[in-house]
Coordinates of C-alpha atoms in Angstrom, one line a residue:
M1 CA 86.3 92.8 -55.4
F2 CA 86.6 96.5 -55.2
G3 CA 83.8 99.1 -55.4
S4 CA 81.0 99.2 -57.9
S5 CA 81.6 101.3 -60.9
S6 CA 83.7 99.9 -63.9
E7 CA 84.2 96.2 -64.0
L8 CA 87.0 94.5 -65.9
A9 CA 87.1 91.0 -67.4
P10 CA 87.9 88.2 -65.0
L11 CA 91.5 87.5 -64.1
V12 CA 93.3 84.4 -62.8
L13 CA 96.2 83.8 -60.5
P14 CA 98.9 81.2 -61.4
K15 CA 98.4 77.8 -59.7
V16 CA 99.8 77.6 -56.2
D17 CA 100.7 74.1 -54.8
G18 CA 98.2 72.9 -52.3
M19 CA 95.6 75.6 -53.2
Q20 CA 92.8 76.1 -55.6
R21 CA 93.4 78.5 -58.5
V22 CA 91.9 81.8 -57.9
V23 CA 89.8 83.5 -60.5
Y24 CA 88.8 87.1 -59.6
S25 CA 87.4 90.3 -61.1
I26 CA 88.1 93.8 -60.3
T27 CA 85.6 96.6 -59.9
E28 CA 86.9 100.1 -59.4
Y29 CA 85.4 103.2 -57.9
D30 CA 85.2 106.3 -60.0
P31 CA 86.5 108.6 -58.8
L32 CA 89.1 106.9 -56.6
L33 CA 89.0 108.2 -53.1
D34 CA 91.9 108.9 -50.7
S35 CA 91.4 107.0 -47.4
S36 CA 91.9 110.2 -45.4
N37 CA 88.6 111.5 -47.2
M38 CA 86.6 108.5 -46.2
T39 CA 83.2 109.0 -44.4
M40 CA 80.7 106.8 -42.8
M41 CA 78.6 106.9 -46.1
D42 CA 81.6 105.4 -47.9
W43 CA 81.6 102.5 -45.4
S44 CA 78.0 101.8 -46.1
S45 CA 78.5 102.1 -49.9
I46 CA 81.3 99.4 -49.7
A47 CA 78.9 97.2 -47.5
N48 CA 76.1 97.6 -50.0
D49 CA 78.4 96.6 -52.9
I50 CA 79.5 93.5 -51.2
Q51 CA 75.9 92.6 -50.6
Q52 CA 75.0 92.9 -54.3
A53 CA 77.8 90.6 -55.3
Y54 CA 77.7 88.3 -52.3
E55 CA 76.3 85.2 -54.0
F56 CA 78.7 85.5 -57.0
Y57 CA 82.0 85.4 -55.2
D58 CA 83.6 83.1 -52.5
G59 CA 85.4 86.1 -50.9
F60 CA 86.1 89.8 -51.2
V61 CA 89.3 91.8 -51.2
I62 CA 89.2 95.5 -50.7
L63 CA 92.1 97.7 -51.7
H64 CA 92.3 100.7 -49.2
G65 CA 94.6 103.4 -48.1
T66 CA 96.2 102.8 -44.8
D67 CA 95.3 106.1 -43.0
T68 CA 91.7 105.0 -42.1
M69 CA 92.0 101.3 -43.0
S70 CA 91.3 100.2 -39.3
Y71 CA 88.3 102.4 -39.2
T72 CA 86.8 100.9 -42.4
A73 CA 87.6 97.4 -41.2
S74 CA 85.9 98.0 -37.9
A75 CA 82.8 99.6 -39.4
L76 CA 82.4 96.9 -42.0
S77 CA 82.6 94.2 -39.3
F78 CA 79.4 95.6 -37.8
L79 CA 77.6 96.6 -41.0
L80 CA 78.0 93.1 -42.6
E81 CA 75.6 91.1 -40.4
N82 CA 75.8 87.2 -40.3
L83 CA 78.8 87.3 -42.5
D84 CA 79.8 83.8 -43.7
K85 CA 82.4 84.6 -46.3
T86 CA 85.9 86.0 -46.2
V87 CA 86.3 89.8 -46.5
I88 CA 89.9 91.2 -46.4
I89 CA 91.0 94.8 -46.5
T90 CA 94.6 95.4 -47.6
G91 CA 96.8 98.2 -49.0
A92 CA 100.4 99.3 -49.1
Q93 CA 102.8 101.6 -47.5
I94 CA 104.5 102.2 -50.8
S95 CA 102.4 102.7 -53.9
L96 CA 101.7 99.7 -56.0
F97 CA 103.5 101.4 -59.0
E98 CA 106.8 101.7 -57.1
V99 CA 109.5 99.1 -57.4
R100 CA 109.7 98.3 -53.7
S101 CA 106.0 98.3 -53.1
D102 CA 104.7 96.1 -50.3
G103 CA 101.3 96.3 -52.0
I104 CA 101.9 93.4 -54.4
D105 CA 102.5 90.8 -51.8
N106 CA 99.7 92.1 -49.7
F107 CA 97.3 92.0 -52.6
L108 CA 98.3 88.6 -54.0
T109 CA 98.4 86.9 -50.6
S110 CA 94.9 88.4 -49.7
L111 CA 93.4 87.0 -52.9
L112 CA 94.9 83.6 -52.1
I113 CA 93.5 83.5 -48.6
A114 CA 90.1 84.9 -49.8
G115 CA 90.0 82.2 -52.5
N116 CA 91.0 79.3 -50.4
F117 CA 89.8 79.7 -46.8
V118 CA 86.4 80.5 -45.3
I119 CA 87.2 83.0 -42.6
P120 CA 83.8 84.6 -42.0
E121 CA 85.1 87.9 -40.7
V122 CA 86.0 91.3 -41.9
T123 CA 89.9 91.1 -41.7
L124 CA 92.9 93.2 -42.4
F125 CA 96.0 91.7 -44.1
F126 CA 99.3 93.5 -43.9
N127 CA 103.0 92.4 -43.7
Y128 CA 102.2 88.7 -44.0
K129 CA 99.6 88.7 -41.2
L130 CA 95.8 88.5 -41.3
F131 CA 94.2 90.2 -38.3
R132 CA 90.6 90.5 -37.2
G133 CA 89.7 93.9 -38.6
N134 CA 88.0 95.4 -35.6
R135 CA 91.0 94.6 -33.4
T136 CA 93.5 96.5 -35.5
T137 CA 95.1 99.9 -35.3
K138 CA 97.7 101.6 -37.3
I139 CA 101.1 101.8 -35.4
S140 CA 103.6 103.1 -38.0
S141 CA 103.4 105.6 -40.9
E142 CA 106.9 104.4 -42.1
S143 CA 107.4 100.7 -41.4
F144 CA 106.0 97.8 -43.5
H145 CA 104.8 96.5 -40.2
A146 CA 102.1 99.3 -40.1
F147 CA 99.2 97.5 -38.4
E148 CA 98.9 95.6 -35.1
S149 CA 96.2 93.8 -33.3
P150 CA 97.1 94.7 -29.6
N151 CA 94.9 92.2 -27.7
V152 CA 94.3 89.4 -30.3
P153 CA 96.9 87.3 -32.2
P154 CA 96.7 87.1 -36.0
L155 CA 94.2 84.7 -37.5
V156 CA 96.7 83.8 -40.3
V157 CA 100.4 84.1 -40.6
A158 CA 101.6 83.8 -44.3
G159 CA 105.0 82.2 -44.4
I160 CA 106.1 79.3 -46.5
H161 CA 102.9 77.7 -45.4
M162 CA 99.6 79.4 -44.5
E163 CA 99.3 79.0 -40.7
V164 CA 95.7 79.5 -39.9
D165 CA 94.4 79.7 -36.4
Y166 CA 90.9 78.2 -36.9
R167 CA 90.0 78.2 -33.3
S168 CA 90.4 82.0 -33.0
I169 CA 88.1 82.8 -35.9
F170 CA 84.9 84.5 -34.7
R171 CA 82.0 82.8 -36.5
P172 CA 78.3 83.7 -36.7
C173 CA 76.3 81.2 -34.5
T174 CA 72.8 82.0 -35.8
I175 CA 70.5 80.6 -38.4
E176 CA 70.1 83.8 -40.3
K177 CA 71.0 85.0 -43.8
F178 CA 73.7 87.5 -44.5
T179 CA 72.4 91.1 -44.5
V180 CA 73.7 94.7 -44.4
S181 CA 72.7 97.0 -41.7
G182 CA 71.4 100.5 -42.7
E183 CA 73.2 103.8 -42.4
L184 CA 75.5 104.5 -39.5
N185 CA 74.7 107.1 -36.9
E186 CA 77.1 109.9 -37.4
N187 CA 76.3 111.7 -34.1
V188 CA 79.2 110.0 -32.3
G189 CA 82.8 111.1 -31.3
L190 CA 86.1 110.3 -29.6
L191 CA 87.2 112.3 -26.5
R192 CA 90.6 111.9 -25.1
V193 CA 91.1 112.8 -21.4
F194 CA 94.3 114.9 -20.6
P195 CA 95.5 116.6 -17.5
S196 CA 93.6 119.9 -16.8
I197 CA 91.1 119.2 -19.5
Q198 CA 88.4 121.9 -19.2
T199 CA 84.8 121.1 -18.1
K200 CA 83.5 123.4 -20.7
T201 CA 85.3 121.4 -23.4
V202 CA 83.7 118.1 -22.2
E203 CA 80.3 119.8 -21.8
S204 CA 80.4 121.2 -25.3
F205 CA 81.4 117.9 -26.7
L206 CA 78.5 116.2 -25.1
K207 CA 75.8 118.7 -26.2
P208 CA 73.1 117.6 -28.8
P209 CA 73.1 116.3 -31.5
M210 CA 75.8 114.1 -29.9
E211 CA 74.3 110.7 -29.0
G212 CA 77.3 108.6 -28.3
V213 CA 80.9 109.3 -27.1
V214 CA 83.9 107.0 -26.7
I215 CA 86.0 108.5 -23.9
Q216 CA 89.7 107.5 -23.7
T217 CA 90.9 107.5 -20.1
Y218 CA 94.1 106.7 -18.3
G219 CA 95.5 103.2 -17.6
A220 CA 92.7 100.8 -16.7
G221 CA 90.0 103.4 -17.3
N222 CA 90.8 105.9 -14.6
M223 CA 89.8 109.6 -14.3
P224 CA 91.1 112.0 -11.7
T225 CA 89.1 111.6 -8.5
N226 CA 89.4 115.4 -7.7
R227 CA 87.4 116.4 -10.7
S228 CA 83.9 116.0 -9.6
D229 CA 82.9 118.6 -12.2
L230 CA 83.9 116.4 -15.1
V231 CA 82.1 113.4 -13.5
E232 CA 78.9 115.5 -13.0
V233 CA 79.0 116.5 -16.6
L234 CA 79.3 112.9 -17.8
S235 CA 76.6 111.8 -15.4
E236 CA 74.2 114.5 -16.7
A237 CA 74.8 113.5 -20.3
S238 CA 74.3 109.7 -19.5
K239 CA 71.0 110.6 -17.9
R240 CA 70.0 112.5 -21.0
G241 CA 70.5 109.3 -23.1
V242 CA 74.0 109.8 -24.4
I243 CA 75.8 106.5 -24.4
I244 CA 79.4 107.0 -23.1
I245 CA 81.9 104.2 -23.6
N246 CA 85.2 104.2 -21.6
I247 CA 88.3 102.7 -23.2
T248 CA 91.9 102.9 -22.2
Q249 CA 94.5 105.2 -23.9
C250 CA 97.0 102.3 -23.6
S251 CA 97.7 100.3 -26.7
T252 CA 97.1 97.0 -24.9
G253 CA 95.1 96.0 -21.9
C254 CA 91.5 96.9 -21.0
V255 CA 89.4 99.2 -18.7
S256 CA 88.3 98.0 -15.3
N257 CA 86.2 99.4 -12.5
L258 CA 88.3 97.8 -9.8
Y259 CA 90.0 101.0 -8.9
E260 CA 88.2 103.9 -7.3
T261 CA 88.7 106.2 -10.2
G262 CA 87.3 103.7 -12.6
K263 CA 84.3 102.9 -10.4
L264 CA 83.6 106.7 -10.2
L265 CA 82.9 106.7 -14.0
Y266 CA 80.8 103.4 -13.7
D267 CA 78.6 105.0 -11.0
A268 CA 78.1 108.0 -13.3
G269 CA 76.6 105.8 -16.0
V270 CA 79.8 105.5 -18.2
M271 CA 80.0 102.0 -19.6
S272 CA 83.0 99.8 -20.1
G273 CA 84.5 99.4 -23.5
F274 CA 86.7 96.5 -22.1
D275 CA 89.6 96.2 -24.6
M276 CA 88.1 97.7 -27.7
T277 CA 90.3 99.8 -29.9
P278 CA 89.2 103.4 -30.4
E279 CA 88.4 102.6 -34.1
A280 CA 86.2 99.6 -33.1
A281 CA 84.5 101.5 -30.2
L282 CA 83.6 104.4 -32.4
A283 CA 82.4 102.2 -35.3
K284 CA 80.3 100.0 -32.9
L285 CA 78.7 103.0 -31.3
A286 CA 77.7 104.3 -34.7
Y287 CA 76.3 101.0 -35.7
V288 CA 74.4 100.4 -32.3
L289 CA 72.9 103.9 -32.3
S290 CA 71.6 103.3 -35.9
K291 CA 69.4 100.4 -34.8
T292 CA 66.1 102.2 -34.5
E293 CA 64.3 98.9 -33.5
W294 CA 66.3 98.8 -30.3
D295 CA 65.4 100.9 -27.2
L296 CA 68.1 102.7 -25.2
A297 CA 68.4 99.9 -22.7
T298 CA 69.1 97.3 -25.5
K299 CA 71.6 99.6 -27.2
R300 CA 73.5 100.0 -23.9
T301 CA 73.5 96.2 -23.4
M302 CA 74.7 95.7 -27.0
M303 CA 77.6 98.0 -26.4
E304 CA 78.9 95.7 -23.7
N305 CA 78.2 92.5 -25.5
N306 CA 80.8 90.9 -27.8
L307 CA 79.0 91.2 -31.3
R308 CA 81.9 90.5 -33.8
G309 CA 84.8 89.5 -31.6
E310 CA 85.6 93.2 -31.0
L311 CA 86.0 92.9 -27.2
T312 CA 87.0 90.5 -24.5
C313 CA 84.8 90.7 -21.4
G314 CA 84.6 88.8 -18.3
I315 CA 86.6 85.8 -17.2
K316 CA 86.6 82.7 -19.4
A317 CA 84.8 79.9 -17.8
P318 CA 87.1 76.9 -16.9
V319 CA 87.1 74.2 -19.6
L320 CA 89.1 71.1 -20.3
E321 CA 92.6 71.7 -21.3
D322 CA 92.3 72.0 -25.1
W323 CA 95.3 69.8 -26.0
D324 CA 94.9 67.1 -23.3
L325 CA 93.4 64.6 -25.7
V326 CA 95.8 65.2 -28.5
D327 CA 98.7 65.3 -26.2
A328 CA 97.8 61.9 -24.7
V329 CA 97.7 60.3 -28.2
A330 CA 100.9 62.2 -29.2
R331 CA 102.8 60.7 -26.2
S332 CA 101.6 57.2 -26.9
L333 CA 102.9 57.6 -30.4
H334 CA 106.2 59.2 -29.2
I335 CA 105.4 62.4 -31.1
S336 CA 107.0 65.5 -29.6
S337 CA 107.6 68.1 -32.3
P338 CA 104.9 71.0 -32.4
R339 CA 104.4 70.5 -36.1
E340 CA 103.7 66.8 -35.7
V341 CA 101.3 67.5 -32.9
K342 CA 99.5 70.0 -34.9
M343 CA 99.2 67.6 -37.9
L344 CA 97.8 65.0 -35.5
H345 CA 95.3 67.5 -34.3
S346 CA 94.1 68.1 -37.8
I347 CA 93.7 64.3 -38.4
L348 CA 92.3 63.1 -35.1
F349 CA 89.5 65.6 -34.4
P350 CA 87.8 65.6 -37.9
A351 CA 87.8 61.8 -37.8
M352 CA 86.1 61.7 -34.4
L353 CA 83.7 64.6 -35.3
G354 CA 82.7 62.7 -38.4
S355 CA 81.9 59.6 -36.4
A356 CA 79.9 61.6 -33.9
V357 CA 78.0 63.3 -36.7
E358 CA 77.2 59.9 -38.4
K359 CA 75.8 58.7 -35.0
G360 CA 73.9 61.8 -34.5
D361 CA 75.5 62.3 -31.1
T362 CA 75.5 66.1 -30.3
D363 CA 76.7 65.4 -26.7
K364 CA 79.8 63.8 -28.2
I365 CA 80.3 66.7 -30.6
A366 CA 80.0 69.2 -27.6
E367 CA 82.5 67.1 -25.7
L368 CA 85.0 67.2 -28.6
K369 CA 84.5 70.9 -28.9
G370 CA 85.4 71.2 -25.2
Y371 CA 88.6 69.4 -25.9
G372 CA 89.5 72.0 -28.6
A373 CA 88.0 70.5 -31.8
D374 CA 87.1 73.0 -34.5
L375 CA 83.6 72.2 -35.7
T376 CA 84.4 73.7 -39.1
A377 CA 87.6 71.6 -39.5
P378 CA 87.6 69.5 -42.8
N379 CA 88.9 65.9 -43.2
S380 CA 91.4 64.9 -45.8
D381 CA 88.8 65.3 -48.5
K382 CA 88.0 68.8 -47.2
R383 CA 84.6 67.6 -46.0
T384 CA 83.4 69.2 -42.8
P385 CA 81.0 67.9 -40.2
L386 CA 78.3 70.0 -41.9
H387 CA 78.8 68.3 -45.2
I388 CA 78.3 64.9 -43.5
A389 CA 75.4 65.9 -41.5
C390 CA 73.6 67.3 -44.6
S391 CA 74.3 64.2 -46.5
L392 CA 72.7 62.1 -43.8
G393 CA 69.8 64.5 -43.5
N394 CA 70.1 64.8 -39.7
I395 CA 68.3 68.1 -39.0
K396 CA 69.2 68.0 -35.3
V397 CA 72.9 67.8 -35.9
V398 CA 72.7 70.3 -38.8
K399 CA 71.1 72.8 -36.5
Y400 CA 73.6 72.2 -33.8
L401 CA 76.5 72.7 -36.1
L402 CA 75.0 76.0 -37.6
L403 CA 74.5 77.4 -34.1
N404 CA 78.1 76.6 -33.3
G405 CA 79.6 78.4 -36.2
A406 CA 79.5 75.9 -39.1
S407 CA 79.8 77.6 -42.4
V408 CA 77.3 76.9 -45.3
H409 CA 79.9 78.0 -47.9
M410 CA 82.8 75.5 -47.2
K411 CA 83.6 73.4 -50.3
D412 CA 85.2 70.0 -50.3
R413 CA 88.2 69.0 -52.3
C414 CA 88.3 70.1 -56.0
G415 CA 89.3 67.7 -58.7
S416 CA 86.5 65.2 -59.4
K417 CA 83.2 65.2 -61.1
S418 CA 80.2 66.8 -59.4
P419 CA 76.9 65.0 -59.1
F420 CA 75.7 67.6 -61.5
E421 CA 78.1 66.7 -64.3
E422 CA 77.7 64.1 -67.0
G423 CA 78.4 60.6 -65.9
N424 CA 76.3 60.2 -62.7
K425 CA 73.3 58.3 -64.1
D426 CA 71.6 57.2 -60.9
L427 CA 70.3 60.5 -59.3
N428 CA 68.9 58.6 -56.4
K429 CA 72.3 57.1 -55.4
P430 CA 74.7 59.3 -53.5
S431 CA 78.1 59.4 -55.2
F432 CA 81.7 60.3 -54.0
T433 CA 82.0 63.8 -55.4
F434 CA 84.1 66.9 -54.9
D435 CA 83.9 70.7 -54.9
Q436 CA 80.6 70.6 -53.1
T437 CA 79.0 72.8 -50.5
P438 CA 76.8 71.4 -47.8
L439 CA 73.7 72.6 -49.8
L440 CA 74.7 70.5 -52.8
D441 CA 75.1 67.5 -50.4
A442 CA 71.5 68.0 -49.2
V443 CA 70.1 68.4 -52.7
K444 CA 72.0 65.3 -54.0
C445 CA 70.3 63.3 -51.1
D446 CA 66.9 65.1 -51.3
H447 CA 66.8 66.2 -47.7
L448 CA 64.1 69.0 -48.1
D449 CA 64.0 70.1 -44.5
V450 CA 67.8 70.5 -44.4
I451 CA 67.8 72.4 -47.7
K452 CA 65.3 74.9 -46.2
L453 CA 67.3 75.3 -43.1
L454 CA 70.5 76.0 -45.1
K455 CA 68.8 78.5 -47.2
R456 CA 67.7 80.4 -44.1
C457 CA 71.4 80.7 -43.4
G458 CA 72.2 82.1 -46.7
A459 CA 73.3 79.0 -48.6
H460 CA 73.0 79.3 -52.4
L461 CA 73.7 77.0 -55.3
T462 CA 77.3 77.4 -56.6
L463 CA 76.6 75.7 -59.9
T464 CA 76.7 77.4 -63.3
P465 CA 73.4 78.0 -65.1
N466 CA 74.1 75.3 -67.5
Q467 CA 74.9 72.8 -64.7
I468 CA 71.6 73.7 -63.1
G469 CA 69.7 73.3 -66.3
C470 CA 71.3 69.9 -66.9
Q471 CA 70.3 68.7 -63.5
L472 CA 66.7 69.8 -63.9
C473 CA 66.5 68.2 -67.3
R474 CA 67.9 64.9 -65.9
A475 CA 65.6 64.9 -63.0
A476 CA 62.6 65.5 -65.3
S477 CA 63.7 62.8 -67.7
Y478 CA 63.7 60.3 -64.9
G479 CA 60.4 61.5 -63.4
N480 CA 62.3 62.4 -60.2
M481 CA 59.9 64.8 -58.5
K482 CA 62.0 64.8 -55.2
R483 CA 65.0 66.1 -57.0
L484 CA 63.0 68.9 -58.7
L485 CA 61.6 69.9 -55.4
S486 CA 65.1 69.8 -53.9
L487 CA 66.5 72.0 -56.6
Q488 CA 63.6 74.4 -56.4
A489 CA 64.0 74.7 -52.6
A490 CA 67.7 75.3 -53.1
G491 CA 66.9 78.3 -55.4
A492 CA 67.1 76.8 -58.8
N493 CA 65.0 78.5 -61.6
L494 CA 62.8 75.6 -63.0
S495 CA 62.9 77.3 -66.4
Q496 CA 66.6 77.2 -66.6
P497 CA 67.7 75.5 -69.9
D498 CA 70.6 73.1 -70.2
I499 CA 73.5 73.5 -72.7
S500 CA 71.2 72.4 -75.6
G501 CA 68.6 74.9 -74.8
R502 CA 66.2 72.3 -73.5
T503 CA 64.2 73.0 -70.3
S504 CA 62.9 70.4 -67.9
L505 CA 59.5 70.6 -69.6
H506 CA 61.1 69.4 -72.9
L507 CA 62.5 66.3 -71.1
A508 CA 59.3 65.6 -69.1
A509 CA 57.2 65.9 -72.4
M510 CA 59.7 63.6 -74.1
H511 CA 59.5 60.8 -71.6
N512 CA 55.8 61.1 -70.9
H513 CA 55.9 62.0 -67.2
E514 CA 52.5 63.6 -66.8
E515 CA 52.9 64.4 -63.1
I516 CA 56.1 66.3 -63.8
V517 CA 54.6 68.2 -66.7
K518 CA 51.7 69.3 -64.4
F519 CA 54.2 70.4 -61.7
L520 CA 56.3 72.4 -64.1
L521 CA 53.4 74.1 -65.7
A522 CA 52.0 75.0 -62.3
N523 CA 55.4 76.6 -61.5
G524 CA 55.5 78.8 -64.6
V525 CA 57.8 77.0 -66.9
S526 CA 57.1 78.2 -70.4
T527 CA 55.6 76.0 -73.2
K528 CA 57.1 78.3 -75.8
T529 CA 60.8 77.9 -75.1
K530 CA 62.7 76.5 -78.1
D531 CA 65.8 74.3 -77.9
M532 CA 68.7 74.4 -80.2
M533 CA 66.7 72.5 -82.8
G534 CA 63.9 75.0 -82.6
F535 CA 61.5 72.5 -80.9
T536 CA 59.1 73.6 -78.1
P537 CA 58.0 71.1 -75.5
L538 CA 54.7 70.7 -77.5
D539 CA 56.7 69.9 -80.6
V540 CA 58.5 67.2 -78.7
A541 CA 55.3 65.7 -77.2
E542 CA 53.7 65.6 -80.7
K543 CA 56.7 63.9 -82.2
M544 CA 56.6 61.3 -79.4
G545 CA 52.9 60.9 -79.7
H546 CA 52.1 61.5 -76.0
T547 CA 48.4 62.4 -76.2
E548 CA 47.8 63.4 -72.5
I549 CA 51.0 65.5 -72.5
I550 CA 49.9 67.3 -75.7
K551 CA 46.5 68.1 -74.1
L552 CA 48.2 69.6 -71.0
L553 CA 50.7 71.7 -73.1
K554 CA 47.9 73.0 -75.4
S555 CA 45.7 74.1 -72.5
A556 CA 48.6 75.7 -70.6
K557 CA 48.5 79.5 -70.4
N558 CA 52.2 80.1 -70.0

């Protein structure tokens, strides 16, 4: 998905073994923009375009020039709040139109990842590696290895197989819908400290309208101790309300106030940027300062909080060794190769998580998470713990999983009939189906409270309009009020016709379900819609001789 101006017909990638076929569309900006000319307004424009198309695509790929790609990736990571789908920014060192272009591999692999994996982050793909976007920086203007993530390993390495590090993915752990933040605050800047930097230079840089500054200091965040003039200028600006963030000039590592020179800045009101890149620190500052609903104290706190995986702060609390459990089983089975151990991990934890979910045992789920289990990991049918919990209707477990990063957009294995396809006659009996999201599982089993909770997280129906119409008509024909309420709660339009042009009101009238007719009329389903034969619901009721239904339809105002 690119931009928002002229859209072409859908395209399709060739089938790749072990992956779903990817169908995609391209939207192009007009005029095209060189990345060196990008502004904060362009970042907001891209974010808004993603928001408009969010429910129509499983993921998004943005083609972007390399010069400011890390800035855009960092900015989008903050602008896209509660992101639960894959967003990949990629590009090329050599033009796509050149024979030796690296852009073709970058583009095609990005499409495959976006279409097959739910990685709910803004990421950057380059030279066979997918990085967290706000951890990247451009390191070369000539090499294909143009980007690096200094302090965080890649999320995906695209070799013969896609090696995905699921446990490193930063997931939203809130029960909130995807939204886009407003405009960024442009009154921010980057200031790099150098020997003999003039006090007037720093003072001028910090003057209004400047509201936030990222200052790049030596080593672990150090300033010269013999420059009290600089410290005083920084202290005065901080007291005026300017937020000053201290990051290191080094490519790896983080700032610390352990040394006297670092503590000097901390005492002057300069805040730690930990191990943020300059691009991430600047974008985060512009984002936080744009939040008019936050006071200055909250903004300062947010700058030192890890919002999108952009920084590592503090010392990790001691936990159980992640691989102890798997290693014990591996030893008992005489498994030693890393590949076999990894495969055992992908089999063992999903099975145990599924069992804990079925029992509603959140303590056991938490224990397995402590051992290194990924709560989004699918089983052999690509069904996640959230799929199982939604099928069972256990609202407590569903909430726990959502608050621990479970994705509402994960789909199970593609290849069989959906419960919304022809052939599933008993709508009240759960069936073994594929290509479903957790929301469809909840709808299929009529767990209304779970459906409402998933909708709060941004879940939406992934069925085609005809499939929705077919399901509505089937529910109406069986007099299944629960299913109609479930579909309505999931976002279905009760007036949606099926492939034959019939609405649920046609079927309710045909089968003489008076309660269903009253419900549909109360919810605005039209009595005037004609099916392919030219019949309205009233025509159907009259042909069937259903007197009470005829009265209801004739007295209806819609």
